[in-house]
XYZ file of C-alpha atoms in Angstrom:
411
model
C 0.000 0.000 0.000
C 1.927 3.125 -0.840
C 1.975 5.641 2.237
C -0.066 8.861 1.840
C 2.276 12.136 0.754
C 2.575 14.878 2.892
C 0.979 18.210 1.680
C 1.375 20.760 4.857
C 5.005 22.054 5.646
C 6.829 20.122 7.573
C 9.260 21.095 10.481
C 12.479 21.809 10.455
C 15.179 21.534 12.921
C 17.743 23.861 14.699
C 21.279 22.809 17.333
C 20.868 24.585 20.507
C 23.645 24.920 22.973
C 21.771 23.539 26.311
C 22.892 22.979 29.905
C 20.604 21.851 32.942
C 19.563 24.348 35.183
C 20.556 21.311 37.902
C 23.069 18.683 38.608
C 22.975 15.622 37.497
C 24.843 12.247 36.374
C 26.965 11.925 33.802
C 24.445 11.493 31.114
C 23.007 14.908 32.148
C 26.743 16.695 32.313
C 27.643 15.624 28.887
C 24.135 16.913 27.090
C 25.552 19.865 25.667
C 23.433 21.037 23.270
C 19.897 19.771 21.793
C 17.903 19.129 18.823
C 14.781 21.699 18.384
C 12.016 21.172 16.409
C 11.204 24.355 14.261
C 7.377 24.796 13.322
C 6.978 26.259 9.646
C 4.697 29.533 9.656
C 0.987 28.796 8.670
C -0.495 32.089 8.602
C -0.548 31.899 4.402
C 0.058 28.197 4.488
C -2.564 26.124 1.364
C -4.874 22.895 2.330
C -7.653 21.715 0.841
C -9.835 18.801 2.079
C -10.724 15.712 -0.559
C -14.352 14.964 -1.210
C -14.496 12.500 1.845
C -12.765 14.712 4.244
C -15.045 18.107 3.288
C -18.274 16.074 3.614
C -17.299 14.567 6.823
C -16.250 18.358 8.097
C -19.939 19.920 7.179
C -21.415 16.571 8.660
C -19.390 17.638 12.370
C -20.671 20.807 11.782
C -23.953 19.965 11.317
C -23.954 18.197 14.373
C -22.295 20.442 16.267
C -24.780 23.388 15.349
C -28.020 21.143 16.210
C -26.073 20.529 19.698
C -25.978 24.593 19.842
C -29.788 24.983 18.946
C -30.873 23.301 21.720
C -33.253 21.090 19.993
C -34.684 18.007 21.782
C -34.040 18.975 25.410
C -30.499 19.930 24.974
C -30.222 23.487 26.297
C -29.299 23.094 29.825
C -26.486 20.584 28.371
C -24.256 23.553 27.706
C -22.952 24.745 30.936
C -22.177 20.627 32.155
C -20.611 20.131 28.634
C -18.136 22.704 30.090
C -17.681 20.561 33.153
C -17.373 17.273 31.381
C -14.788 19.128 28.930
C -12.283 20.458 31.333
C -12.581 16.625 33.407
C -11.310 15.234 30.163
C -9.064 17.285 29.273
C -7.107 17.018 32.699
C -7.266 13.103 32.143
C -5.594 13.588 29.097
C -3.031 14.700 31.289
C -3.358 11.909 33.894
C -5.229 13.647 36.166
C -8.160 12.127 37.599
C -10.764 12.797 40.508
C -14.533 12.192 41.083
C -17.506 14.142 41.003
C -17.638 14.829 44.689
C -13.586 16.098 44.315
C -14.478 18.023 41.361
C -16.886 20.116 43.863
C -15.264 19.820 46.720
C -12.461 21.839 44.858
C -15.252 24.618 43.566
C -15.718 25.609 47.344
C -11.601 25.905 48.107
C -11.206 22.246 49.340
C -7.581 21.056 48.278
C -7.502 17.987 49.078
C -7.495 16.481 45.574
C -5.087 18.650 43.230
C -6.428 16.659 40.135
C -9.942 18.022 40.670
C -8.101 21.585 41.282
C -6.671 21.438 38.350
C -9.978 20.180 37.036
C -11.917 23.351 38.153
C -9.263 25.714 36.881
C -9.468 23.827 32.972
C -13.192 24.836 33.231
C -11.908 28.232 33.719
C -9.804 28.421 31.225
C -11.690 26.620 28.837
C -15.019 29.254 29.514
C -12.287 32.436 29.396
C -11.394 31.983 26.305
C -14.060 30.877 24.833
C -16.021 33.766 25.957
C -13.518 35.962 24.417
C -13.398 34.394 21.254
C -17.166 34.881 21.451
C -16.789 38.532 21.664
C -14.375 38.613 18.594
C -11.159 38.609 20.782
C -9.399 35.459 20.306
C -6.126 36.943 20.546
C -2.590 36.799 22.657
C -4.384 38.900 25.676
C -7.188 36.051 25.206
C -4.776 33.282 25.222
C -2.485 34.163 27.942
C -5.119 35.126 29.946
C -6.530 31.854 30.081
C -3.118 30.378 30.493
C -2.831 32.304 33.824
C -6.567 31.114 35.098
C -5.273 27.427 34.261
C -1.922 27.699 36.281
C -2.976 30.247 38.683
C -1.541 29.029 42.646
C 0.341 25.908 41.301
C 3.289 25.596 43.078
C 5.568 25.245 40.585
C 4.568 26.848 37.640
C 2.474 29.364 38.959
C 5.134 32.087 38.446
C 5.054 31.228 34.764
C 1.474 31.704 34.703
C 0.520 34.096 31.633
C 3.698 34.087 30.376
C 5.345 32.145 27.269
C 8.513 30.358 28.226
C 11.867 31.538 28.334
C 13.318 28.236 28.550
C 14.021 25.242 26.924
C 10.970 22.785 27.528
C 10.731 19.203 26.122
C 7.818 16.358 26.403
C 9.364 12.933 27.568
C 13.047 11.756 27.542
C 13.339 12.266 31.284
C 15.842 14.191 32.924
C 17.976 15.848 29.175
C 16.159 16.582 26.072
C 18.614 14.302 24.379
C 16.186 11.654 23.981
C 12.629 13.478 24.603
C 9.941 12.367 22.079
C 9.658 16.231 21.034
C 11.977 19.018 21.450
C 9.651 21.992 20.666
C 11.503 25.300 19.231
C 14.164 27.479 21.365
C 12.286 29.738 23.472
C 13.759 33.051 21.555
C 11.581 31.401 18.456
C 8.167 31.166 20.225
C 6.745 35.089 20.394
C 7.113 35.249 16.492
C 5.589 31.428 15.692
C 2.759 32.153 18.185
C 2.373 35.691 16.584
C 1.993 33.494 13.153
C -0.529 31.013 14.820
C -2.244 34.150 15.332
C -2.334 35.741 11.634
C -3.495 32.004 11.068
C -6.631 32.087 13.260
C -7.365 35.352 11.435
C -8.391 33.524 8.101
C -11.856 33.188 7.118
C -11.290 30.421 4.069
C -10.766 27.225 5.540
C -13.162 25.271 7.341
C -13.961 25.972 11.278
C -13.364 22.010 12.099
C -10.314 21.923 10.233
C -9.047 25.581 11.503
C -9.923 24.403 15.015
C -7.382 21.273 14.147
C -5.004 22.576 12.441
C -4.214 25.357 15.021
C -4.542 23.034 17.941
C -1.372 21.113 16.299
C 0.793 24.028 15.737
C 0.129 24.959 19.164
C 1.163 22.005 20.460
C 4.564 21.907 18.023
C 4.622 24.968 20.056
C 4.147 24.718 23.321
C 4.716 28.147 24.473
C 4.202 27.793 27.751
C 6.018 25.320 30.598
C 3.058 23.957 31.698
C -0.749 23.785 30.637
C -0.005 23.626 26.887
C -2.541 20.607 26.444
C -5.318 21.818 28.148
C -4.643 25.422 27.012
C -4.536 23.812 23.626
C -7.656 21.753 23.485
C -9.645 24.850 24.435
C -7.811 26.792 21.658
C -10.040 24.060 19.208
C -13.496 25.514 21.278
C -12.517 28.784 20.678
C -12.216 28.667 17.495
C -15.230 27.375 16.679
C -16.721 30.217 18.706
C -14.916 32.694 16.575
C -15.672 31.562 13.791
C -19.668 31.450 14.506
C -19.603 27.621 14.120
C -21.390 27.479 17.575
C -22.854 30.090 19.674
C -23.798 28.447 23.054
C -22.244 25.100 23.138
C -18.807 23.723 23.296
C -17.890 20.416 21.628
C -17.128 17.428 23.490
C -13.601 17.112 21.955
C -11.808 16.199 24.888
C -13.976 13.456 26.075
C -13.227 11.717 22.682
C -9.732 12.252 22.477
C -9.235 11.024 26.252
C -10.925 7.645 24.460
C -8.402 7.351 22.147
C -5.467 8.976 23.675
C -2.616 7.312 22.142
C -3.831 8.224 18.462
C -4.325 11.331 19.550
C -0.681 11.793 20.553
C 0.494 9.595 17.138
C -1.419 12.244 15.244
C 0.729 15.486 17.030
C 3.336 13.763 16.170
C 2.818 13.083 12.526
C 1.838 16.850 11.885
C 5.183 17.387 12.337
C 6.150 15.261 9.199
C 3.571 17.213 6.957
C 0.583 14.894 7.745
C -2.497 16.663 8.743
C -5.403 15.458 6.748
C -5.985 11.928 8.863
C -6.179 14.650 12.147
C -8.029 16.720 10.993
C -10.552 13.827 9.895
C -10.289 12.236 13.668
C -10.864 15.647 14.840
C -14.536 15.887 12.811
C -15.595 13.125 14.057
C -14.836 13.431 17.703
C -16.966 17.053 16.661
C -19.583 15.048 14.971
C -19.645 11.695 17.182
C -19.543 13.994 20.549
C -22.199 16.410 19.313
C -24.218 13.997 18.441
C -23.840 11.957 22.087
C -24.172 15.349 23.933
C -27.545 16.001 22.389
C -28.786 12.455 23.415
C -27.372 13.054 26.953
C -29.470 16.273 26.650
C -32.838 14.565 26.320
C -32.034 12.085 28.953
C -31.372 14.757 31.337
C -34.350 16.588 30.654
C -36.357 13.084 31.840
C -33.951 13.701 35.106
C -35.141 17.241 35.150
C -38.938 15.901 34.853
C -38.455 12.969 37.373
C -37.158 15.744 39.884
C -39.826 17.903 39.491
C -42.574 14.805 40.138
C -40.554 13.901 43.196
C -40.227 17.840 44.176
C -43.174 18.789 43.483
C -42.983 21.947 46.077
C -43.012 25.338 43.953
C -40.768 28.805 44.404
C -37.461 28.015 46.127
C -37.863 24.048 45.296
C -38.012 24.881 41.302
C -35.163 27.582 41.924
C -32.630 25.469 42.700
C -34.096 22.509 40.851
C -33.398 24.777 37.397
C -29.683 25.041 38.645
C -28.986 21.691 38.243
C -30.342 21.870 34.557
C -26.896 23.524 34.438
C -24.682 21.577 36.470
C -24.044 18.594 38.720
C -23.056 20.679 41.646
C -24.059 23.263 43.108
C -22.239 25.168 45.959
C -23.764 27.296 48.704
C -23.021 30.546 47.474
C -24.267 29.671 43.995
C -27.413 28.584 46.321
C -27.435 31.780 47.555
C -27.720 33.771 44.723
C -30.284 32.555 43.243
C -32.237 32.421 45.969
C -31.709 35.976 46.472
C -32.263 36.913 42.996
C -35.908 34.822 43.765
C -36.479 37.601 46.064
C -35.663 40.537 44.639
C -38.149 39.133 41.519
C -41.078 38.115 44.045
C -40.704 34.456 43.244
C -40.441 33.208 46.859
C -40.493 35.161 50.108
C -38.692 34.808 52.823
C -34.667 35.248 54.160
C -32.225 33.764 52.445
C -30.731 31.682 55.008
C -33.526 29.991 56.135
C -34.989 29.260 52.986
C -31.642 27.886 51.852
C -31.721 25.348 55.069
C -35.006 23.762 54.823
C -34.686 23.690 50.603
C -31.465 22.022 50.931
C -32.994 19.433 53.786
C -35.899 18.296 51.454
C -33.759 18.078 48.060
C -31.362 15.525 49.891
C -34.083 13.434 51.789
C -35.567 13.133 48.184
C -32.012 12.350 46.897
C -32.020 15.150 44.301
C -28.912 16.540 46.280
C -26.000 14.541 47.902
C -23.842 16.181 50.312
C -19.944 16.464 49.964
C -18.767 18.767 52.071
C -19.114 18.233 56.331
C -18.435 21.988 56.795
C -20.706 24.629 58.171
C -20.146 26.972 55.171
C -19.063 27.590 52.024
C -20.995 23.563 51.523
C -21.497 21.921 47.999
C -23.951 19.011 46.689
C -23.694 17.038 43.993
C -27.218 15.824 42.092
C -26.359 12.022 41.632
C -28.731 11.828 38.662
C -27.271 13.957 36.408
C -23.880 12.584 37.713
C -24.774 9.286 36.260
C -26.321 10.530 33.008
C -22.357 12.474 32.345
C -20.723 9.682 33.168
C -23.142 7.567 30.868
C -22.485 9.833 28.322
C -18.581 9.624 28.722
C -19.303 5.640 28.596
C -20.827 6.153 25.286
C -18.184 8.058 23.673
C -15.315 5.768 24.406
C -17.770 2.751 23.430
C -18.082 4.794 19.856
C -14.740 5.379 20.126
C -13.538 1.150 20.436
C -16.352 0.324 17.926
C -14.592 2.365 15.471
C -11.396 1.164 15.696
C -11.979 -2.282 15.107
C -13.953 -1.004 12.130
C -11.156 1.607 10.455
C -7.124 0.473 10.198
C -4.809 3.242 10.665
């Protein structure tokens, strides 16, 4: 079978001195200088999908836009697609933690620095997405989100915001001498980035396949010491925000790719060597495939939303914080709080806040709608254990897609 050509530049490569910033063994004294790869600039660069590839990209977007309607019960999927996005993308990263971590960590708990770093993806992942929204997907954007990813880690926390002055590399251990990729020298990174930029800018290729191809030459990249995954994957999100492909939703990308992580990685590193149109096909489908879960998660959790309210059936502060969890499997006391006072103020309920709060709370969890998960006396979170099952039913399904499909497609 001959092997498919290459038609997007390929990297090159450029000899850097390099010494480590620590001592080491022998092996690490005598690494003297390393081996960058050099991105080529993409801001003008040609590609141009075959038949296959350009009907499978409107068929993602097609998906992806009847996720962002809303229709069939969808709607209140947006905000927990958030939440199930940044929890994949941290796995992707080997980072792991529950439901009851993930809002544990929302209320300052530290216990579990996966779900921390959990909550902070989310953060990142809505910042710049909101600013692509508003037509500002730009280096501000970008390394503002950076910073709300990073922000209070112990290590890189100082490099929050910032791109890299040093030398990075992704596996090899210790030296860069034998790290599976060496991205470019530091000096070479405000100038690519500035051309990933001028990229993003274009209006003539398609959103899926923009959202792709930038999220690779980020990652050739990797601008920053830490975060550049997760800061990557919602570069793909934003994107698609920019470029009006969705409006309200965000596409379960992550939860595919952390199905199929090992392709995922082969396919970074084969953009390298000029190959990019196999990517950007996995890449449709994980838009198409996920869309298309999402919206069937979305009617199932509008049954949840219909069971509730049978079980519930008490009206004002009841339905209040019954609509909450439309939005997400957790909700915190000060979220609680809000709305309740926001009830108020519109002559929904009546009553104070606090105790309204106490005796709401009390009958949502002896009805199981609400689960504890904090034992403090404020600043408390719940999870709903419903919709907690229908997310991770819907992560179930994706990397059941996902195994299907390979046995059915070879490499």
């Amino acid at each position: 079978m001959t092997r498919p050509r290459p038609h997007w530049p390929v990297h090159g490569t450029v000899v850097c001195p390099w010494r480590s910033a620590v001592r080491g063994d022998r092996t690490v004294r005598r690494t003297t200088t390393v081996t960058a790869s050099v991105p080529p600039r993409i801001a003008d660069a040609c590609w141009e999908p075959d038949p296959t590839t350009a009907a499978l990209l409107d068929r993602s977007l097609d998906a992806l836009r009847a996720l962002d309607d809303g229709d069939g019960g969808a709607a209140p999927l947006h905000r927990l697609l958030t939440r199930t996005e940044a929890v994949a993308t941290s796995r992707i990263e080997h980072e792991d933690a529950t439901a009851e971590d993930v809002a544990r960590a929302l209320v300052g708990v530290r216990a579990n620095t996966s779900a921390t770093a959990m909550v902070q993806a989310g953060d990142a992942l809505e910042r710049l997405v909101r600013a692509a929204g508003a037509g500002r997907l730009d280096e501000t954007a970008l390394l503002d989100a950076h910073r709300g990813l990073l922000r209070g880690d112990p290590v890189d926390g100082p490099y929050a915001g910032r791109y890299r002055t040093v030398q990075n590399w992704i596996g090899g251990g210790r030296t860069p001498g034998d790290a599976d990729h060496v991205p470019p020298p530091p000096g070479l990174v405000p100038a690519l980035m500035a051309d990933l930029f001028a990229f993003l800018e274009r209006d003539d290729l398609h959103p899926v396949a923009q959202a792709a191809i930038a999220h690779a030459q980020f990652e050739s990249i990797h601008p920053f010491t830490d975060g550049n995954g997760r800061t990557g994957r919602a570069l793909m999100a934003a994107v698609l925000r920019a470029r009006g492909a969705s409006q309200r939703a965000n596409p379960p990308v992550s939860t595919v790719l952390v199905a199929e992580r090992a392709r995922y990685f082969a396919h970074l590193a084969r953009y390298r060597d000029g190959f990019v149109d196999e990517w950007v096909r996995d890449v449709a489908i994980a838009v198409g495939a996920g869309s298309d879960e999402a919206l069937v998660t979305g009617l199932l959790l509008d049954e949840v939303a219909q069971d509730r309210a049978a079980t519930v059936c008490a009206p004002g502060p009841h339905a209040v914080l019954g609509r909450a969890l439309e939005q997400d499997a957790v909700l915190t006391e000060e979220h609680a709080e809000d709305l309740l006072r926001r009830a108020i103020r519109q002559g929904v309920v009546r009553g104070a806040v606090e105790p309204l709060l106490e005796t709401t709370i009390v009958d949502l969890c002896r009805a199981g709608v609400l689960r504890p998960v904090t034992t403090r006396r404020r600043r408390r979170a719940w999870i709903a254990p419903a919709v907690v099952v229908e997310l991770d039913a819907f992560t179930e399904r994706v990397r059941a897609g996902v195994e299907a499909r390979a046995h059915r497609v070879a490499w």
